[in-house]
Coordinates of N, CA, C and O in Angstrom, one line a residue:
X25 N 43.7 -5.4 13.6 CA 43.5 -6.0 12.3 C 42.0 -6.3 12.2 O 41.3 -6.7 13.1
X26 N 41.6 -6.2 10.8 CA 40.3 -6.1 10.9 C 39.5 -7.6 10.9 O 38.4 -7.8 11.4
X27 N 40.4 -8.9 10.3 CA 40.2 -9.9 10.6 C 40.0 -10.7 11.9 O 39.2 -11.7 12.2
X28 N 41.2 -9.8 12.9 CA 41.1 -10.4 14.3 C 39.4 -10.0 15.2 O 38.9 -10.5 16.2
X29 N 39.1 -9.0 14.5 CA 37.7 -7.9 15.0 C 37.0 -9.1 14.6 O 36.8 -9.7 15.7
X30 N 36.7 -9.5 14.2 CA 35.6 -10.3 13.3 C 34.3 -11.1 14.7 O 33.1 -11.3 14.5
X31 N 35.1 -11.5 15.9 CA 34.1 -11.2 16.9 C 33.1 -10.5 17.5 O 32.0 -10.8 18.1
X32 N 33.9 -9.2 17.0 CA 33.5 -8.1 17.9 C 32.0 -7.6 17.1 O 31.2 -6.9 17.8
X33 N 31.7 -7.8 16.0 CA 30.4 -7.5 15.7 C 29.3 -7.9 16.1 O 29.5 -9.0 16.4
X34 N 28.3 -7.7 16.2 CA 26.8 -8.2 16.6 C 26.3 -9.2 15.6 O 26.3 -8.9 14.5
X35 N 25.9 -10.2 15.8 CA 24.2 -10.5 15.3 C 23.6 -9.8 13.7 O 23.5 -10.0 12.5
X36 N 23.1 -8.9 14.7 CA 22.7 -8.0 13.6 C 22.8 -7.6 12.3 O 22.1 -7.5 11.3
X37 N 24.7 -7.0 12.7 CA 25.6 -6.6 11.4 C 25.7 -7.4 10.8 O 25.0 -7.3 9.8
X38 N 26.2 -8.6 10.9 CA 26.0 -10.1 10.3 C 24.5 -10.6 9.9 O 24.7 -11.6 9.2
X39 N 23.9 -10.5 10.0 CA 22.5 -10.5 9.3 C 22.4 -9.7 8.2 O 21.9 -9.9 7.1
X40 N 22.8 -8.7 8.6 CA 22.6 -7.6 7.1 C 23.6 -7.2 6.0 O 23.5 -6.5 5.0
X41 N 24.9 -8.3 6.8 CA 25.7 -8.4 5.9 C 25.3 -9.2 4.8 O 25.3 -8.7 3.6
X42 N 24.7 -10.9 5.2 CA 24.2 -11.8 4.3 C 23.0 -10.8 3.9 O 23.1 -10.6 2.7
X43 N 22.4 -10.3 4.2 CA 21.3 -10.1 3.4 C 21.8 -9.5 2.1 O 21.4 -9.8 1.0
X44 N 22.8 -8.5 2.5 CA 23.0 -7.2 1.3 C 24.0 -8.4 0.3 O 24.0 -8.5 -0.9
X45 N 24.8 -9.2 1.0 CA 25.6 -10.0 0.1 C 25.0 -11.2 -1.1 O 25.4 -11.4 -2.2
X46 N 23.7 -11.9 -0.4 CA 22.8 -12.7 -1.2 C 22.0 -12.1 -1.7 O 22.1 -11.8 -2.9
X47 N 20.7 -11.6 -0.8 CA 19.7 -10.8 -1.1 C 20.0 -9.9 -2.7 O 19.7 -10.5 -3.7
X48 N 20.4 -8.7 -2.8 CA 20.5 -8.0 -2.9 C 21.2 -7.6 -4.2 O 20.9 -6.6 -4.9
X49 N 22.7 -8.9 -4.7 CA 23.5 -9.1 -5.3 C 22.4 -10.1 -6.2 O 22.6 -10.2 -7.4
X50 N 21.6 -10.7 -5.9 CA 21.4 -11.6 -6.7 C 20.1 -11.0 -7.3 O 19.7 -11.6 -8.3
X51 N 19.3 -9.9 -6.9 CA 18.7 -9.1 -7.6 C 19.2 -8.3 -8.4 O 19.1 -8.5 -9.6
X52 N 19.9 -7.6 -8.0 CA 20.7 -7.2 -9.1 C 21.6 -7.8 -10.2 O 21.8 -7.5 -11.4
X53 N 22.0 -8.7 -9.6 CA 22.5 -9.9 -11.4 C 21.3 -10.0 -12.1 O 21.2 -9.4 -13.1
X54 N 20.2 -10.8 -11.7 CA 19.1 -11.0 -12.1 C 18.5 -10.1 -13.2 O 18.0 -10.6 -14.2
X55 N 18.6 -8.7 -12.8 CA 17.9 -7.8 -13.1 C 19.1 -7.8 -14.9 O 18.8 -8.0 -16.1
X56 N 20.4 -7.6 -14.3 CA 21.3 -7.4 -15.1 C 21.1 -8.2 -16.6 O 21.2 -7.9 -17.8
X57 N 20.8 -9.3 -16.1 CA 20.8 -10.9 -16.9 C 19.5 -10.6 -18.0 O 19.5 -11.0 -19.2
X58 N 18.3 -10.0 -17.4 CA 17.2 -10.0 -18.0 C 17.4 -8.6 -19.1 O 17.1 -8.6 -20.3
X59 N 17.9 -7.5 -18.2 CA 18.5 -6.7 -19.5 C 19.3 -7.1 -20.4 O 19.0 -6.7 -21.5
X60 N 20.2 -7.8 -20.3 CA 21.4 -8.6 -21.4 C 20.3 -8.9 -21.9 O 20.0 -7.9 -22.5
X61 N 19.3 -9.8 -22.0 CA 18.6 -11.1 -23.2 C 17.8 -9.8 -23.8 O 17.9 -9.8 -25.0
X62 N 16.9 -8.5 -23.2 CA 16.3 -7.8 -23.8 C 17.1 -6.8 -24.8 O 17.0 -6.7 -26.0
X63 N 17.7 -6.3 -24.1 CA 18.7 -5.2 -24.9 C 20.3 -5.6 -25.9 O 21.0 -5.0 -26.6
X64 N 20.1 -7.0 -25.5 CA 21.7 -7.2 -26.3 C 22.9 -7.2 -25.8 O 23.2 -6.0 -25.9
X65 N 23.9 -7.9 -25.3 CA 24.8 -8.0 -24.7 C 26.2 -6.7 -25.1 O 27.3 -6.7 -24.7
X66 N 25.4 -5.9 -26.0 CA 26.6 -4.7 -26.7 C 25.7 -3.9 -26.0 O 26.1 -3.6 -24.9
X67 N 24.4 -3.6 -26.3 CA 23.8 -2.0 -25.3 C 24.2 -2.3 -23.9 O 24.9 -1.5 -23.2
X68 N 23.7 -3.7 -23.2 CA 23.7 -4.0 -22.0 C 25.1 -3.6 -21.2 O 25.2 -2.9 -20.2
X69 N 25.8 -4.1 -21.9 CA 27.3 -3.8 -20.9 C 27.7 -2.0 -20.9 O 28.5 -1.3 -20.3
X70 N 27.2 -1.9 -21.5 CA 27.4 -0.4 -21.3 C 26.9 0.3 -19.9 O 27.5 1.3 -19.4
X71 N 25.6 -0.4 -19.3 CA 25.2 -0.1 -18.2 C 26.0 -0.3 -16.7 O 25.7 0.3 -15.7
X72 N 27.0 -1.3 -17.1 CA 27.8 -1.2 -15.9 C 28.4 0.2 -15.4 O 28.5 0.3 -14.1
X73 N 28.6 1.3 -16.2 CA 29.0 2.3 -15.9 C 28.3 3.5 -15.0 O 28.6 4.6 -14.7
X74 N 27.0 2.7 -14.7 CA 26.1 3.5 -13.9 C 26.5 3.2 -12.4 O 26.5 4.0 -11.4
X75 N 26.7 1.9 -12.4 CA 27.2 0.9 -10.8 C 27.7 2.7 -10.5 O 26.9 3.6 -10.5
X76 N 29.3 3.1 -10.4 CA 29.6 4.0 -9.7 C 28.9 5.0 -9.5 O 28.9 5.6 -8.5
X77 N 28.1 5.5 -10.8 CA 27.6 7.2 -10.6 C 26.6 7.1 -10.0 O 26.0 8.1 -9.5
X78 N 26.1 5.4 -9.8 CA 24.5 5.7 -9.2 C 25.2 5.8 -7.7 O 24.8 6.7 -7.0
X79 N 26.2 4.8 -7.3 CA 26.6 4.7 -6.0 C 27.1 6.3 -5.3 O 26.8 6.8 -4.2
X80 N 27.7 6.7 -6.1 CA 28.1 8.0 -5.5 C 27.2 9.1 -5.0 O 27.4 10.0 -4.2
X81 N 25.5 8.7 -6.2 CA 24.6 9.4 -6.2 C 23.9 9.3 -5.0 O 23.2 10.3 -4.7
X82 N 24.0 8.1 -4.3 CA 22.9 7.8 -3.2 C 23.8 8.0 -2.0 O 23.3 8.2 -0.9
X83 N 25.2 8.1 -2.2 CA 26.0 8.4 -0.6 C 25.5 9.8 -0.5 O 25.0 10.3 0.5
X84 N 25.6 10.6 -1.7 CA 25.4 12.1 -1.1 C 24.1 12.0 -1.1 O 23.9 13.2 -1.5
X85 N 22.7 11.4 -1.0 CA 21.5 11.6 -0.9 C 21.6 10.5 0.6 O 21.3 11.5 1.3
X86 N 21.7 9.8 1.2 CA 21.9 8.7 2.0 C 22.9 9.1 3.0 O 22.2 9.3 4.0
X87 N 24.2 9.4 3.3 CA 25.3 9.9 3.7 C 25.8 11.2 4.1 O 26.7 11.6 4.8
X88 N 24.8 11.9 3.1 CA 25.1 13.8 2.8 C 26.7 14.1 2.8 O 27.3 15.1 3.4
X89 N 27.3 12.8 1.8 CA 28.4 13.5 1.3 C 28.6 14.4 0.6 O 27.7 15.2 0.4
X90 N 29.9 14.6 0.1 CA 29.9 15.9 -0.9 C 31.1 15.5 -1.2 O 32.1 15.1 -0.7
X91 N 30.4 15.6 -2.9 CA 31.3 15.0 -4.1 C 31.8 16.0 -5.0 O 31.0 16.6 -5.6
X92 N 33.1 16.2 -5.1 CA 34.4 17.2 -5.5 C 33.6 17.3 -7.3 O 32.8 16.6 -7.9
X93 N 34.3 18.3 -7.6 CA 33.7 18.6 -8.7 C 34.4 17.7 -10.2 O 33.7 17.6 -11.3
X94 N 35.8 17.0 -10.0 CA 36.4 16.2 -10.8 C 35.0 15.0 -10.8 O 34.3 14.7 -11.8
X95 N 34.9 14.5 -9.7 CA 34.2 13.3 -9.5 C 32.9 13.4 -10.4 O 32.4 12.4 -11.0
X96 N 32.2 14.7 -10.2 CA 31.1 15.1 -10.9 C 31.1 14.9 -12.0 O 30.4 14.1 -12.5
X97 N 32.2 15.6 -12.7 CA 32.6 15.6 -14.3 C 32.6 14.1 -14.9 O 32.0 13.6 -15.8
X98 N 33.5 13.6 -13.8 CA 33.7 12.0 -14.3 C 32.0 11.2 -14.5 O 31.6 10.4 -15.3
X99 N 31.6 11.6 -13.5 CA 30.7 10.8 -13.5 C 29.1 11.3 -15.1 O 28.2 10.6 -15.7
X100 N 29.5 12.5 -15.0 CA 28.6 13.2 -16.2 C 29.3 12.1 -17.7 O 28.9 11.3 -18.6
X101 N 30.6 12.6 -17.4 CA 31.4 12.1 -18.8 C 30.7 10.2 -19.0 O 30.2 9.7 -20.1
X102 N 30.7 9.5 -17.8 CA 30.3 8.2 -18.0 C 28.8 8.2 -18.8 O 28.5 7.8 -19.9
X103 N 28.0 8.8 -17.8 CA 26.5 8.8 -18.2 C 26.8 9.4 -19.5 O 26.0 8.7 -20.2
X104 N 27.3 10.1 -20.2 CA 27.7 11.0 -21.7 C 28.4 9.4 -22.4 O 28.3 9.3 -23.6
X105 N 28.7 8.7 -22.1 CA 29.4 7.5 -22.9 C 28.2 6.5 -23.0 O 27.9 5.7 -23.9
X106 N 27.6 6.7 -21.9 CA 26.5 5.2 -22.0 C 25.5 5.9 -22.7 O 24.6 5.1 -22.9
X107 N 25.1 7.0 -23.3 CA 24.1 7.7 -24.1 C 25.0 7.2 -25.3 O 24.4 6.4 -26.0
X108 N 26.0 7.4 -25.6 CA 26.3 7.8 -27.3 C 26.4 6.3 -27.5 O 26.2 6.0 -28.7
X109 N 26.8 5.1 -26.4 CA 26.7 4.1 -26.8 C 25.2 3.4 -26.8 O 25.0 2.2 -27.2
X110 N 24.6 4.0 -26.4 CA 22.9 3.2 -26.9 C 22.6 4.2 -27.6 O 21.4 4.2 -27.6
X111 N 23.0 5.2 -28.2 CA 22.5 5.9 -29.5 C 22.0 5.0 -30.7 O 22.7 4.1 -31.3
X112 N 20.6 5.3 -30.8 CA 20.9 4.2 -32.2 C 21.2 5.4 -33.4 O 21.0 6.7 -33.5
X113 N 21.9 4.3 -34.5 CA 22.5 5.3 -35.4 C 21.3 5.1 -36.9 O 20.5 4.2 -37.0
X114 N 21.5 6.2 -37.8 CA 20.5 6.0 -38.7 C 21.2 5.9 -40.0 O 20.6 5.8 -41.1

């Protein structure tokens, strides 16, 4: 169980756990927060939808996964939704 493990890690892992958990999360809200007040809380949330395609983007640059071609599409179709939603209209 992975609870009972919870000894078994190092130092280390635990160091870079908090980092990635504080550090890291709170730049990124930050970052989030300051786009909201610039761009508007309707363009802004639209950006959430990058969280996945960016993540998926850096496992196969980072990881050298390999991402199925549905996953691809999905992830095209998101980036295709957050364009037509910060489209400005005339």
């Amino acid at each position: 169980s992975p609870i009972a493990s919870i000894g078994d890690y190092s130092l280390n892992y635990w160091l870079h756990m908090v980092f990635l958990s504080v550090v890291v999360i709170s730049i990124a809200t930050s970052m989030f927060f300051l786009g909201t007040k610039k761009l508007g809380a309707r363009r802004s949330s639209s950006f959430v939808f990058i969280v996945p395609t960016t993540a998926m983007g850096l496992s196969v640059w980072y990881f050298n996964e390999v991402i199925s071609s549905s996953t691809l599409i999905g992830g095209m179709l998101a980036m295709g939704a957050i364009y037509l939603i910060n489209k400005t209209t005339r």
